[in-house]
Amino acid sequence: MNIESVKLVCFSPTGTTKAVLQGIARGTNHGNVELLDITTPEARKEPLHTSEDELLVIGVPVYMGRVPALITEWLNEIQAHNTPTVCVVLYGNRVYEDALLELKNIVMKCGGIPIAGGAYVGEHSFSNADTPIAEGRPNDDDLQHAEEFGRKIRERLQSVSSVSELSEVMVPGMYPYRGDSTLWKVDFIEVNDRCIQCGVCAEGCPVGAVDRQNSSVINQETCITCCACIKNCPKHARTMKPGMVHEASLRLSTLYHEPKTPEYYLS
């Protein structure tokens, strides 16, 4: 079947999910690729509409084994009209539990046809120099795997003459979903005197939790502990305070140090 364009949709506070989706897009070798990054609140103001002659690739990070609760409302408002869709989740080398199945189910409710699914590893949000967790992932091997996945998707689409010949992909997971997407409300970010109030952290915050006038002020009720402000700070002025988030990073670094490999599923 003929695909007129490839639409990449990602929620990617630290850029890892976006990198995987771009790798998949390279593998599809399509000349018309559009990227919609829904990380910031402004990008989630309008719903997405897609058609059956487009390929939709949706990528999200895994939070507590689930699709991030922050974006489920926006995802559920997608209006896909028999759109072939690829569901991708990215997890920090622990487990992705039911997140891929949850994303697939959301896509189906919105009118999409989930033809493929992938689970990739990215550096964990809590990873740092002292407690590395999947440091540097996705790496070159991961991105080559993503490109191969993209080629398989292209071959699958080329094997049929119309969208009606496509079937839904089967992916791992259980329903009711096991994880709890409720995130911690905790004061865990230390801002040191290297901060120059450049605003990079406030601009990139997925929930607008960083004060734009004083970036050392953080709304703890809004913060989703994605650590994007820590990882994206050009002056390395933000670090983790001692406490439950730092302790979690230590546990994760200890328990999940063996590298996991990416997986993909095709209908």
PDB file of C-alpha atoms in Angstrom:
ATOM      1  CA  MET A   1       0.000   0.000   0.000  1.00  0.00           C
ATOM      2  CA  ASN A   2       1.057   3.551  -0.593  1.00  0.00           C
ATOM      3  CA  ILE A   3       1.973   5.656   2.438  1.00  0.00           C
ATOM      4  CA  GLU A   4       2.020   9.384   1.764  1.00  0.00           C
ATOM      5  CA  SER A   5       3.772  10.426   4.958  1.00  0.00           C
ATOM      6  CA  VAL A   6       5.213   9.210   8.258  1.00  0.00           C
ATOM      7  CA  LYS A   7       4.134  11.021  11.417  1.00  0.00           C
ATOM      8  CA  LEU A   8       6.328  10.628  14.480  1.00  0.00           C
ATOM      9  CA  VAL A   9       4.705  11.548  17.798  1.00  0.00           C
ATOM     10  CA  CYS A  10       6.851  11.466  20.909  1.00  0.00           C
ATOM     11  CA  PHE A  11       6.820  12.468  24.538  1.00  0.00           C
ATOM     12  CA  SER A  12      10.530  12.677  25.233  1.00  0.00           C
ATOM     13  CA  PRO A  13      11.712  14.887  28.120  1.00  0.00           C
ATOM     14  CA  THR A  14      15.348  13.753  27.840  1.00  0.00           C
ATOM     15  CA  GLY A  15      15.401  13.019  24.085  1.00  0.00           C
ATOM     16  CA  THR A  16      15.828   9.246  24.241  1.00  0.00           C
ATOM     17  CA  THR A  17      12.385   8.289  22.952  1.00  0.00           C
ATOM     18  CA  LYS A  18      12.715  10.816  20.139  1.00  0.00           C
ATOM     19  CA  ALA A  19      16.063   9.280  19.097  1.00  0.00           C
ATOM     20  CA  VAL A  20      14.507   5.821  18.779  1.00  0.00           C
ATOM     21  CA  LEU A  21      11.593   7.107  16.703  1.00  0.00           C
ATOM     22  CA  GLN A  22      13.959   8.933  14.392  1.00  0.00           C
ATOM     23  CA  GLY A  23      15.902   5.685  13.962  1.00  0.00           C
ATOM     24  CA  ILE A  24      12.695   3.872  12.996  1.00  0.00           C
ATOM     25  CA  ALA A  25      11.893   6.645  10.534  1.00  0.00           C
ATOM     26  CA  ARG A  26      15.290   6.266   8.885  1.00  0.00           C
ATOM     27  CA  GLY A  27      14.560   2.584   8.425  1.00  0.00           C
ATOM     28  CA  THR A  28      11.261   3.293   6.675  1.00  0.00           C
ATOM     29  CA  ASN A  29      13.262   5.339   4.147  1.00  0.00           C
ATOM     30  CA  HIS A  30      10.281   7.600   3.517  1.00  0.00           C
ATOM     31  CA  GLY A  31      10.850  11.027   2.027  1.00  0.00           C
ATOM     32  CA  ASN A  32       8.074  12.738   3.962  1.00  0.00           C
ATOM     33  CA  VAL A  33       8.573  12.478   7.729  1.00  0.00           C
ATOM     34  CA  GLU A  34       6.942  14.855  10.203  1.00  0.00           C
ATOM     35  CA  LEU A  35       7.888  15.024  13.891  1.00  0.00           C
ATOM     36  CA  LEU A  36       5.415  16.130  16.544  1.00  0.00           C
ATOM     37  CA  ASP A  37       7.124  16.401  19.933  1.00  0.00           C
ATOM     38  CA  ILE A  38       4.404  16.615  22.599  1.00  0.00           C
ATOM     39  CA  THR A  39       6.802  17.007  25.510  1.00  0.00           C
ATOM     40  CA  THR A  40       5.847  20.577  26.411  1.00  0.00           C
ATOM     41  CA  PRO A  41       2.331  21.658  27.439  1.00  0.00           C
ATOM     42  CA  GLU A  42       2.059  24.013  24.454  1.00  0.00           C
ATOM     43  CA  ALA A  43       2.523  21.078  22.057  1.00  0.00           C
ATOM     44  CA  ARG A  44      -0.436  19.238  23.604  1.00  0.00           C
ATOM     45  CA  LYS A  45      -3.053  21.924  23.070  1.00  0.00           C
ATOM     46  CA  GLU A  46      -4.419  20.612  19.769  1.00  0.00           C
ATOM     47  CA  PRO A  47      -5.558  17.034  19.002  1.00  0.00           C
ATOM     48  CA  LEU A  48      -3.927  14.978  16.276  1.00  0.00           C
ATOM     49  CA  HIS A  49      -5.803  13.851  13.153  1.00  0.00           C
ATOM     50  CA  THR A  50      -4.445  11.127  10.878  1.00  0.00           C
ATOM     51  CA  SER A  51      -5.684   9.153   7.874  1.00  0.00           C
ATOM     52  CA  GLU A  52      -5.267   5.677   6.428  1.00  0.00           C
ATOM     53  CA  ASP A  53      -2.632   6.791   3.930  1.00  0.00           C
ATOM     54  CA  GLU A  54      -0.258   7.867   6.697  1.00  0.00           C
ATOM     55  CA  LEU A  55       1.982   5.842   8.993  1.00  0.00           C
ATOM     56  CA  LEU A  56       1.743   6.966  12.616  1.00  0.00           C
ATOM     57  CA  VAL A  57       4.616   6.127  14.969  1.00  0.00           C
ATOM     58  CA  ILE A  58       3.935   6.937  18.630  1.00  0.00           C
ATOM     59  CA  GLY A  59       6.687   6.738  21.238  1.00  0.00           C
ATOM     60  CA  VAL A  60       6.440   7.267  25.001  1.00  0.00           C
ATOM     61  CA  PRO A  61       8.649   6.555  28.010  1.00  0.00           C
ATOM     62  CA  VAL A  62       7.519   4.044  30.615  1.00  0.00           C
ATOM     63  CA  TYR A  63       6.592   5.499  34.000  1.00  0.00           C
ATOM     64  CA  MET A  64       6.063   2.902  36.734  1.00  0.00           C
ATOM     65  CA  GLY A  65       5.301   0.253  34.095  1.00  0.00           C
ATOM     66  CA  ARG A  66       2.651   2.399  32.420  1.00  0.00           C
ATOM     67  CA  VAL A  67       2.103   5.045  29.766  1.00  0.00           C
ATOM     68  CA  PRO A  68       2.683   8.400  31.525  1.00  0.00           C
ATOM     69  CA  ALA A  69      -0.627   9.555  33.013  1.00  0.00           C
ATOM     70  CA  LEU A  70       0.268  13.107  32.022  1.00  0.00           C
ATOM     71  CA  ILE A  71      -0.272  12.392  28.321  1.00  0.00           C
ATOM     72  CA  THR A  72      -3.034   9.767  28.307  1.00  0.00           C
ATOM     73  CA  GLU A  73      -5.758  12.404  27.935  1.00  0.00           C
ATOM     74  CA  TRP A  74      -4.057  13.859  24.845  1.00  0.00           C
ATOM     75  CA  LEU A  75      -3.392  10.415  23.387  1.00  0.00           C
ATOM     76  CA  ASN A  76      -7.020   9.402  23.879  1.00  0.00           C
ATOM     77  CA  GLU A  77      -8.133  12.420  21.844  1.00  0.00           C
ATOM     78  CA  ILE A  78      -6.200  11.351  18.736  1.00  0.00           C
ATOM     79  CA  GLN A  79      -8.530  10.929  15.780  1.00  0.00           C
ATOM     80  CA  ALA A  80      -7.006   8.214  13.633  1.00  0.00           C
ATOM     81  CA  HIS A  81      -9.026   7.009  10.676  1.00  0.00           C
ATOM     82  CA  ASN A  82      -7.769   3.441  10.080  1.00  0.00           C
ATOM     83  CA  THR A  83      -4.226   4.734  10.372  1.00  0.00           C
ATOM     84  CA  PRO A  84      -1.492   2.070  10.409  1.00  0.00           C
ATOM     85  CA  THR A  85       0.273   2.736  13.715  1.00  0.00           C
ATOM     86  CA  VAL A  86       3.509   1.679  15.358  1.00  0.00           C
ATOM     87  CA  CYS A  87       3.538   1.741  19.165  1.00  0.00           C
ATOM     88  CA  VAL A  88       6.902   2.248  20.862  1.00  0.00           C
ATOM     89  CA  VAL A  89       7.783   2.396  24.552  1.00  0.00           C
ATOM     90  CA  LEU A  90      11.147   3.238  26.037  1.00  0.00           C
ATOM     91  CA  TYR A  91      12.123   2.042  29.502  1.00  0.00           C
ATOM     92  CA  GLY A  92      15.137   2.513  31.753  1.00  0.00           C
ATOM     93  CA  ASN A  93      16.422  -1.083  31.716  1.00  0.00           C
ATOM     94  CA  ARG A  94      14.034  -2.255  34.452  1.00  0.00           C
ATOM     95  CA  VAL A  95      10.777  -3.557  32.910  1.00  0.00           C
ATOM     96  CA  TYR A  96       8.141  -2.108  30.617  1.00  0.00           C
ATOM     97  CA  GLU A  97       5.391  -4.271  32.121  1.00  0.00           C
ATOM     98  CA  ASP A  98       2.033  -3.348  30.508  1.00  0.00           C
ATOM     99  CA  ALA A  99       2.989  -0.017  28.929  1.00  0.00           C
ATOM    100  CA  LEU A 100       3.200  -1.345  25.362  1.00  0.00           C
ATOM    101  CA  LEU A 101      -0.171  -3.074  25.632  1.00  0.00           C
ATOM    102  CA  GLU A 102      -1.682   0.064  27.167  1.00  0.00           C
ATOM    103  CA  LEU A 103      -0.395   2.212  24.310  1.00  0.00           C
ATOM    104  CA  LYS A 104      -1.703  -0.282  21.769  1.00  0.00           C
ATOM    105  CA  ASN A 105      -5.153  -0.256  23.388  1.00  0.00           C
ATOM    106  CA  ILE A 106      -5.234   3.542  23.348  1.00  0.00           C
ATOM    107  CA  VAL A 107      -4.388   3.528  19.633  1.00  0.00           C
ATOM    108  CA  MET A 108      -7.171   1.072  18.855  1.00  0.00           C
ATOM    109  CA  LYS A 109      -9.752   3.130  20.743  1.00  0.00           C
ATOM    110  CA  CYS A 110      -8.737   6.163  18.708  1.00  0.00           C
ATOM    111  CA  GLY A 111      -9.302   4.413  15.390  1.00  0.00           C
ATOM    112  CA  GLY A 112      -5.738   3.396  14.610  1.00  0.00           C
ATOM    113  CA  ILE A 113      -4.566  -0.032  13.503  1.00  0.00           C
ATOM    114  CA  PRO A 114      -1.529  -1.046  15.596  1.00  0.00           C
ATOM    115  CA  ILE A 115       0.542  -3.028  13.111  1.00  0.00           C
ATOM    116  CA  ALA A 116       3.796  -3.116  15.082  1.00  0.00           C
ATOM    117  CA  GLY A 117       5.165  -2.545  18.557  1.00  0.00           C
ATOM    118  CA  GLY A 118       8.596  -1.992  19.993  1.00  0.00           C
ATOM    119  CA  ALA A 119      10.209  -1.776  23.423  1.00  0.00           C
ATOM    120  CA  TYR A 120      13.559  -0.001  23.634  1.00  0.00           C
ATOM    121  CA  VAL A 121      15.978   0.850  26.420  1.00  0.00           C
ATOM    122  CA  GLY A 122      16.967   4.421  27.219  1.00  0.00           C
ATOM    123  CA  GLU A 123      19.069   5.931  29.954  1.00  0.00           C
ATOM    124  CA  HIS A 124      16.900   6.059  33.053  1.00  0.00           C
ATOM    125  CA  SER A 125      15.696   9.472  34.243  1.00  0.00           C
ATOM    126  CA  PHE A 126      17.367   8.823  37.607  1.00  0.00           C
ATOM    127  CA  SER A 127      20.704   7.853  36.059  1.00  0.00           C
ATOM    128  CA  ASN A 128      23.707   9.982  36.994  1.00  0.00           C
ATOM    129  CA  ALA A 129      27.484   9.704  37.237  1.00  0.00           C
ATOM    130  CA  ASP A 130      27.321   8.076  40.672  1.00  0.00           C
ATOM    131  CA  THR A 131      24.452   5.687  39.911  1.00  0.00           C
ATOM    132  CA  PRO A 132      24.432   4.962  36.162  1.00  0.00           C
ATOM    133  CA  ILE A 133      21.313   3.194  34.861  1.00  0.00           C
ATOM    134  CA  ALA A 134      21.411   2.218  31.172  1.00  0.00           C
ATOM    135  CA  GLU A 135      23.942   4.994  30.667  1.00  0.00           C
ATOM    136  CA  GLY A 136      24.247   6.141  27.057  1.00  0.00           C
ATOM    137  CA  ARG A 137      21.208   4.193  25.837  1.00  0.00           C
ATOM    138  CA  PRO A 138      19.905   4.166  23.218  1.00  0.00           C
ATOM    139  CA  ASN A 139      23.372   3.455  21.848  1.00  0.00           C
ATOM    140  CA  ASP A 140      24.467   2.777  18.275  1.00  0.00           C
ATOM    141  CA  ASP A 141      23.325  -0.857  18.457  1.00  0.00           C
ATOM    142  CA  ASP A 142      19.903   0.219  19.724  1.00  0.00           C
ATOM    143  CA  LEU A 143      19.511   2.721  16.909  1.00  0.00           C
ATOM    144  CA  GLN A 144      20.581   0.163  14.322  1.00  0.00           C
ATOM    145  CA  HIS A 145      17.922  -2.142  15.753  1.00  0.00           C
ATOM    146  CA  ALA A 146      15.397   0.694  15.406  1.00  0.00           C
ATOM    147  CA  GLU A 147      16.358   1.187  11.764  1.00  0.00           C
ATOM    148  CA  GLU A 148      15.951  -2.530  11.121  1.00  0.00           C
ATOM    149  CA  PHE A 149      12.525  -2.311  12.756  1.00  0.00           C
ATOM    150  CA  GLY A 150      11.680   0.529  10.398  1.00  0.00           C
ATOM    151  CA  ARG A 151      12.707  -1.562   7.400  1.00  0.00           C
ATOM    152  CA  LYS A 152      10.492  -4.435   8.599  1.00  0.00           C
ATOM    153  CA  ILE A 153       7.568  -2.024   8.947  1.00  0.00           C
ATOM    154  CA  ARG A 154       8.136  -0.755   5.405  1.00  0.00           C
ATOM    155  CA  GLU A 155       8.220  -4.334   4.079  1.00  0.00           C
ATOM    156  CA  ARG A 156       4.992  -5.134   5.923  1.00  0.00           C
ATOM    157  CA  LEU A 157       3.208  -2.179   4.394  1.00  0.00           C
ATOM    158  CA  GLN A 158       4.545  -2.999   0.947  1.00  0.00           C
ATOM    159  CA  SER A 159       3.189  -6.560   1.268  1.00  0.00           C
ATOM    160  CA  VAL A 160      -0.454  -5.400   1.248  1.00  0.00           C
ATOM    161  CA  SER A 161      -2.491  -3.406  -1.223  1.00  0.00           C
ATOM    162  CA  SER A 162      -4.774  -1.640   1.261  1.00  0.00           C
ATOM    163  CA  VAL A 163      -5.188  -0.902   4.945  1.00  0.00           C
ATOM    164  CA  SER A 164      -8.020  -3.438   5.162  1.00  0.00           C
ATOM    165  CA  GLU A 165      -5.459  -6.257   4.799  1.00  0.00           C
ATOM    166  CA  LEU A 166      -3.581  -5.201   7.940  1.00  0.00           C
ATOM    167  CA  SER A 167      -4.197  -6.864  11.294  1.00  0.00           C
ATOM    168  CA  GLU A 168      -3.396  -5.793  14.826  1.00  0.00           C
ATOM    169  CA  VAL A 169      -0.090  -6.782  16.359  1.00  0.00           C
ATOM    170  CA  MET A 170       0.069  -8.905  19.497  1.00  0.00           C
ATOM    171  CA  VAL A 171       2.299  -7.481  22.238  1.00  0.00           C
ATOM    172  CA  PRO A 172       3.190  -8.532  25.805  1.00  0.00           C
ATOM    173  CA  GLY A 173       1.234  -7.204  28.744  1.00  0.00           C
ATOM    174  CA  MET A 174      -1.704  -7.811  31.045  1.00  0.00           C
ATOM    175  CA  TYR A 175      -5.045  -6.152  31.588  1.00  0.00           C
ATOM    176  CA  PRO A 176      -6.038  -4.865  34.112  1.00  0.00           C
ATOM    177  CA  TYR A 177      -2.710  -3.081  34.053  1.00  0.00           C
ATOM    178  CA  ARG A 178      -0.425  -3.885  36.951  1.00  0.00           C
ATOM    179  CA  GLY A 179       1.559  -0.670  37.399  1.00  0.00           C
ATOM    180  CA  ASP A 180       0.537   2.507  39.165  1.00  0.00           C
ATOM    181  CA  SER A 181       1.260   5.614  37.132  1.00  0.00           C
ATOM    182  CA  THR A 182       0.914   7.871  40.181  1.00  0.00           C
ATOM    183  CA  LEU A 183       4.225   9.679  40.558  1.00  0.00           C
ATOM    184  CA  TRP A 184       6.045  10.873  43.669  1.00  0.00           C
ATOM    185  CA  LYS A 185       5.539  14.391  44.955  1.00  0.00           C
ATOM    186  CA  VAL A 186       8.915  15.080  46.460  1.00  0.00           C
ATOM    187  CA  ASP A 187      11.485  17.854  46.829  1.00  0.00           C
ATOM    188  CA  PHE A 188      14.554  16.253  45.248  1.00  0.00           C
ATOM    189  CA  ILE A 189      16.316  18.831  43.042  1.00  0.00           C
ATOM    190  CA  GLU A 190      19.251  20.885  44.329  1.00  0.00           C
ATOM    191  CA  VAL A 191      20.160  24.056  42.404  1.00  0.00           C
ATOM    192  CA  ASN A 192      23.707  25.298  43.003  1.00  0.00           C
ATOM    193  CA  ASP A 193      25.410  28.636  42.377  1.00  0.00           C
ATOM    194  CA  ARG A 194      26.416  27.690  38.829  1.00  0.00           C
ATOM    195  CA  CYS A 195      22.839  28.452  37.753  1.00  0.00           C
ATOM    196  CA  ILE A 196      22.700  31.541  35.499  1.00  0.00           C
ATOM    197  CA  GLN A 197      18.907  31.620  35.125  1.00  0.00           C
ATOM    198  CA  CYS A 198      19.199  30.834  31.396  1.00  0.00           C
ATOM    199  CA  GLY A 199      15.707  29.324  31.345  1.00  0.00           C
ATOM    200  CA  VAL A 200      16.586  26.076  29.565  1.00  0.00           C
ATOM    201  CA  CYS A 201      15.090  24.028  32.389  1.00  0.00           C
ATOM    202  CA  ALA A 202      11.834  25.981  32.477  1.00  0.00           C
ATOM    203  CA  GLU A 203      11.469  25.904  28.699  1.00  0.00           C
ATOM    204  CA  GLY A 204      11.898  22.124  28.510  1.00  0.00           C
ATOM    205  CA  CYS A 205       9.816  21.108  31.521  1.00  0.00           C
ATOM    206  CA  PRO A 206       6.936  18.866  30.365  1.00  0.00           C
ATOM    207  CA  VAL A 207       4.573  20.242  32.999  1.00  0.00           C
ATOM    208  CA  GLY A 208       5.773  23.802  33.519  1.00  0.00           C
ATOM    209  CA  ALA A 209       6.927  22.992  37.050  1.00  0.00           C
ATOM    210  CA  VAL A 210      10.050  25.191  36.891  1.00  0.00           C
ATOM    211  CA  ASP A 211       9.460  28.882  37.564  1.00  0.00           C
ATOM    212  CA  ARG A 212      10.441  30.942  34.523  1.00  0.00           C
ATOM    213  CA  GLN A 213      11.541  33.895  36.640  1.00  0.00           C
ATOM    214  CA  ASN A 214      13.473  31.902  39.239  1.00  0.00           C
ATOM    215  CA  SER A 215      14.460  28.435  38.106  1.00  0.00           C
ATOM    216  CA  SER A 216      15.382  27.320  41.606  1.00  0.00           C
ATOM    217  CA  VAL A 217      11.660  27.394  42.417  1.00  0.00           C
ATOM    218  CA  ILE A 218       9.956  24.096  41.493  1.00  0.00           C
ATOM    219  CA  ASN A 219       6.292  23.216  41.893  1.00  0.00           C
ATOM    220  CA  GLN A 220       6.546  19.860  43.643  1.00  0.00           C
ATOM    221  CA  GLU A 221       2.865  19.112  43.111  1.00  0.00           C
ATOM    222  CA  THR A 222       3.317  19.395  39.336  1.00  0.00           C
ATOM    223  CA  CYS A 223       6.808  17.893  38.927  1.00  0.00           C
ATOM    224  CA  ILE A 224       6.829  14.384  37.402  1.00  0.00           C
ATOM    225  CA  THR A 225      10.442  13.539  38.428  1.00  0.00           C
ATOM    226  CA  CYS A 226      11.495  13.153  34.775  1.00  0.00           C
ATOM    227  CA  CYS A 227      14.834  14.851  35.583  1.00  0.00           C
ATOM    228  CA  ALA A 228      14.855  16.643  32.223  1.00  0.00           C
ATOM    229  CA  CYS A 229      15.877  19.866  33.957  1.00  0.00           C
ATOM    230  CA  ILE A 230      18.866  18.096  35.538  1.00  0.00           C
ATOM    231  CA  LYS A 231      20.021  16.398  32.343  1.00  0.00           C
ATOM    232  CA  ASN A 232      19.461  19.399  30.067  1.00  0.00           C
ATOM    233  CA  CYS A 233      21.114  22.065  32.240  1.00  0.00           C
ATOM    234  CA  PRO A 234      24.038  23.516  30.229  1.00  0.00           C
ATOM    235  CA  LYS A 235      25.855  24.555  33.424  1.00  0.00           C
ATOM    236  CA  HIS A 236      25.280  21.287  35.346  1.00  0.00           C
ATOM    237  CA  ALA A 237      23.761  23.403  38.082  1.00  0.00           C
ATOM    238  CA  ARG A 238      21.030  20.935  39.050  1.00  0.00           C
ATOM    239  CA  THR A 239      21.575  17.704  40.960  1.00  0.00           C
ATOM    240  CA  MET A 240      19.631  15.235  43.092  1.00  0.00           C
ATOM    241  CA  LYS A 241      19.329  15.918  46.794  1.00  0.00           C
ATOM    242  CA  PRO A 242      19.792  13.036  49.212  1.00  0.00           C
ATOM    243  CA  GLY A 243      16.448  11.337  49.696  1.00  0.00           C
ATOM    244  CA  MET A 244      14.032   8.870  48.142  1.00  0.00           C
ATOM    245  CA  VAL A 245      14.772   9.667  44.478  1.00  0.00           C
ATOM    246  CA  HIS A 246      18.519   9.343  44.987  1.00  0.00           C
ATOM    247  CA  GLU A 247      17.948   6.127  46.944  1.00  0.00           C
ATOM    248  CA  ALA A 248      15.802   4.781  44.107  1.00  0.00           C
ATOM    249  CA  SER A 249      18.562   5.571  41.615  1.00  0.00           C
ATOM    250  CA  LEU A 250      21.008   3.594  43.752  1.00  0.00           C
ATOM    251  CA  ARG A 251      18.674   0.579  43.885  1.00  0.00           C
ATOM    252  CA  LEU A 252      18.014   0.669  40.149  1.00  0.00           C
ATOM    253  CA  SER A 253      21.712   0.990  39.345  1.00  0.00           C
ATOM    254  CA  THR A 254      22.465  -2.027  41.548  1.00  0.00           C
ATOM    255  CA  LEU A 255      19.581  -4.291  40.546  1.00  0.00           C
ATOM    256  CA  TYR A 256      19.364  -3.550  36.812  1.00  0.00           C
ATOM    257  CA  HIS A 257      22.957  -3.142  35.697  1.00  0.00           C
ATOM    258  CA  GLU A 258      22.802  -5.978  33.128  1.00  0.00           C
ATOM    259  CA  PRO A 259      21.934  -4.419  29.747  1.00  0.00           C
ATOM    260  CA  LYS A 260      18.589  -5.463  28.290  1.00  0.00           C
ATOM    261  CA  THR A 261      18.003  -5.677  24.565  1.00  0.00           C
ATOM    262  CA  PRO A 262      15.340  -4.018  22.435  1.00  0.00           C
ATOM    263  CA  GLU A 263      12.382  -5.981  21.109  1.00  0.00           C
ATOM    264  CA  TYR A 264       9.915  -5.508  18.292  1.00  0.00           C
ATOM    265  CA  TYR A 265       6.681  -7.178  17.250  1.00  0.00           C
ATOM    266  CA  LEU A 266       4.988  -7.213  13.846  1.00  0.00           C
ATOM    267  CA  SER A 267       1.502  -8.211  12.782  1.00  0.00           C
TER     268      SER A 267
END
